[in-house]
Short mmCIF file of C-alpha atoms in Angstrom, two decimals:
data_model
loop_
_atom_site.label_atom_id
_atom_site.label_comp_id
_atom_site.label_asym_id
_atom_site.label_seq_id
_atom_site.Cartn_x
_atom_site.Cartn_y
_atom_site.Cartn_z
CA MET J 1 -128.15 -26.43 -59.27
CA ALA J 2 -126.21 -27.81 -56.33
CA LEU J 3 -122.51 -27.31 -55.77
CA GLY J 4 -120.51 -30.53 -55.78
CA ARG J 5 -119.07 -31.49 -52.42
CA LYS J 6 -115.68 -32.49 -53.77
CA GLY J 7 -113.29 -29.56 -53.42
CA ALA J 8 -115.84 -27.34 -51.67
CA ARG J 9 -114.75 -25.47 -48.57
CA ARG J 10 -116.94 -24.64 -45.60
CA ILE J 11 -117.29 -21.12 -44.25
CA VAL J 12 -119.52 -19.67 -41.53
CA VAL J 13 -120.82 -16.12 -41.92
CA ASP J 14 -123.02 -14.61 -39.18
CA GLY J 15 -123.70 -18.07 -37.75
CA THR J 16 -124.81 -19.61 -41.07
CA ALA J 17 -122.74 -22.29 -42.78
CA TYR J 18 -122.00 -22.05 -46.50
CA ARG J 19 -119.90 -24.04 -48.95
CA TRP J 20 -117.79 -22.40 -51.63
CA ARG J 21 -115.67 -23.64 -54.48
CA LEU J 22 -113.16 -22.19 -56.89
CA ARG J 23 -112.27 -24.12 -60.04
CA HIS J 24 -108.76 -25.56 -59.75
CA ARG J 25 -108.29 -25.35 -63.51
CA PRO J 26 -109.34 -22.16 -65.29
CA THR J 27 -111.88 -22.11 -68.08
CA TYR J 28 -110.43 -21.42 -71.53
CA SER J 29 -111.29 -17.71 -71.37
CA GLN J 30 -109.91 -17.43 -67.82
CA ALA J 31 -106.70 -19.18 -68.90
CA LEU J 32 -106.20 -16.55 -71.61
CA CYS J 33 -107.16 -13.69 -69.25
CA TRP J 34 -110.24 -12.87 -71.31
CA SER J 35 -112.44 -13.21 -68.23
CA PRO J 36 -111.71 -12.94 -64.50
CA CYS J 37 -111.68 -15.62 -61.85
CA THR J 38 -115.08 -16.68 -60.48
CA TYR J 39 -116.24 -18.87 -57.62
CA VAL J 40 -119.58 -20.17 -56.37
CA VAL J 41 -121.20 -20.26 -52.94
CA GLU J 42 -124.27 -22.06 -51.59
CA HIS J 43 -125.97 -22.65 -48.26
CA ALA J 44 -124.41 -25.72 -46.63
CA ASP J 45 -127.54 -27.29 -45.15
CA ALA J 46 -130.38 -26.22 -47.46
CA PRO J 47 -128.89 -25.36 -50.85
CA GLY J 48 -131.12 -23.33 -53.11
CA THR J 49 -129.89 -20.47 -55.24
CA THR J 50 -126.15 -20.45 -55.82
CA LEU J 51 -124.12 -17.27 -55.62
CA VAL J 52 -121.70 -16.73 -58.51
CA VAL J 53 -118.99 -14.20 -57.63
CA THR J 54 -116.89 -12.56 -60.35
CA THR J 55 -113.62 -11.19 -59.00
CA SER J 56 -111.35 -8.53 -60.47
CA GLN J 57 -108.37 -10.90 -60.54
CA PRO J 58 -107.09 -13.28 -63.19
CA HIS J 59 -107.29 -16.98 -62.34
CA LEU J 60 -104.03 -17.93 -60.64
CA SER J 61 -103.52 -20.80 -63.10
CA ASN J 62 -103.82 -18.64 -66.21
CA TRP J 63 -101.62 -19.65 -69.12
CA LEU J 64 -100.04 -16.23 -69.54
CA GLY J 65 -98.42 -16.15 -66.10
CA ARG J 66 -100.30 -13.01 -65.03
CA LEU J 67 -100.11 -12.41 -61.31
CA GLY J 68 -103.20 -12.31 -59.18
CA ASN J 69 -104.18 -12.73 -55.57
CA PRO J 70 -105.70 -15.93 -54.21
CA VAL J 71 -109.33 -15.92 -53.13
CA LEU J 72 -109.21 -15.85 -49.33
CA PRO J 73 -111.95 -16.95 -46.94
CA SER J 74 -112.28 -13.31 -45.86
CA ASP J 75 -113.01 -12.38 -49.51
CA VAL J 76 -115.70 -15.05 -49.65
CA ALA J 77 -117.23 -13.89 -46.35
CA ASN J 78 -117.34 -10.30 -47.62
CA ALA J 79 -118.95 -11.42 -50.88
CA ILE J 80 -121.59 -13.43 -49.02
CA ALA J 81 -122.42 -10.48 -46.76
CA SER J 82 -122.64 -8.17 -49.77
CA ALA J 83 -124.88 -10.57 -51.71
CA LEU J 84 -127.19 -10.98 -48.71
CA ARG J 85 -127.51 -7.18 -48.48
CA GLN J 86 -128.35 -7.10 -52.19
CA GLY J 87 -131.16 -9.63 -51.82
CA TRP J 88 -129.61 -13.07 -52.28
CA ILE J 89 -131.72 -15.67 -50.47
CA PRO J 90 -129.54 -18.80 -50.43
CA THR J 91 -132.24 -21.24 -49.29
CA HIS J 92 -134.79 -20.37 -52.02
CA ALA J 93 -134.69 -22.14 -55.36
CA GLY J 94 -134.06 -20.08 -58.44
CA SER J 95 -131.54 -18.86 -60.95
CA PRO J 96 -127.99 -18.19 -59.79
CA PHE J 97 -127.42 -14.83 -58.12
CA HIS J 98 -124.52 -12.99 -59.76
CA LEU J 99 -122.28 -10.69 -57.76
CA ASP J 100 -119.83 -8.78 -59.93
CA GLN J 101 -116.86 -7.46 -57.96
CA SER J 102 -114.79 -6.68 -61.02
CA ALA J 103 -116.09 -3.07 -61.20
CA GLY J 104 -115.28 -2.84 -64.89
CA SER J 105 -111.67 -3.86 -64.46
CA THR J 106 -109.81 -6.13 -66.85
CA PRO J 107 -108.25 -9.29 -65.34
CA CYS J 108 -105.05 -8.59 -67.30
CA PRO J 109 -104.87 -4.79 -67.65
CA GLU J 110 -101.65 -4.97 -69.66
CA LEU J 111 -103.61 -6.74 -72.42
CA ALA J 112 -106.42 -4.17 -72.52
CA GLY J 113 -104.68 -2.04 -75.13
CA GLU J 114 -103.92 -4.95 -77.48
#
């Protein structure tokens, strides 16, 4: 599955170009802080397996007004490097590679007890 070019940003990590994209509008479960913000990454020149990164932050456009931090290019570069160390091969076809950076956290910790 290829990442659409519209809205995708380019990033270079260790001399290799990638494209990444974060949804501008949250999914329903992200909007209600039931699930954290995610973004996808693929190789810019020879897309194969996409990398799906789950953050520990709520989507910034959540409906509950919960505060989070934006996904920065440095966060994306760190996620790419981590996924490559864990065996992601971006130029080979296959199922998406999932990288979970949430470490068991809840995107809206104040709602965890409800």
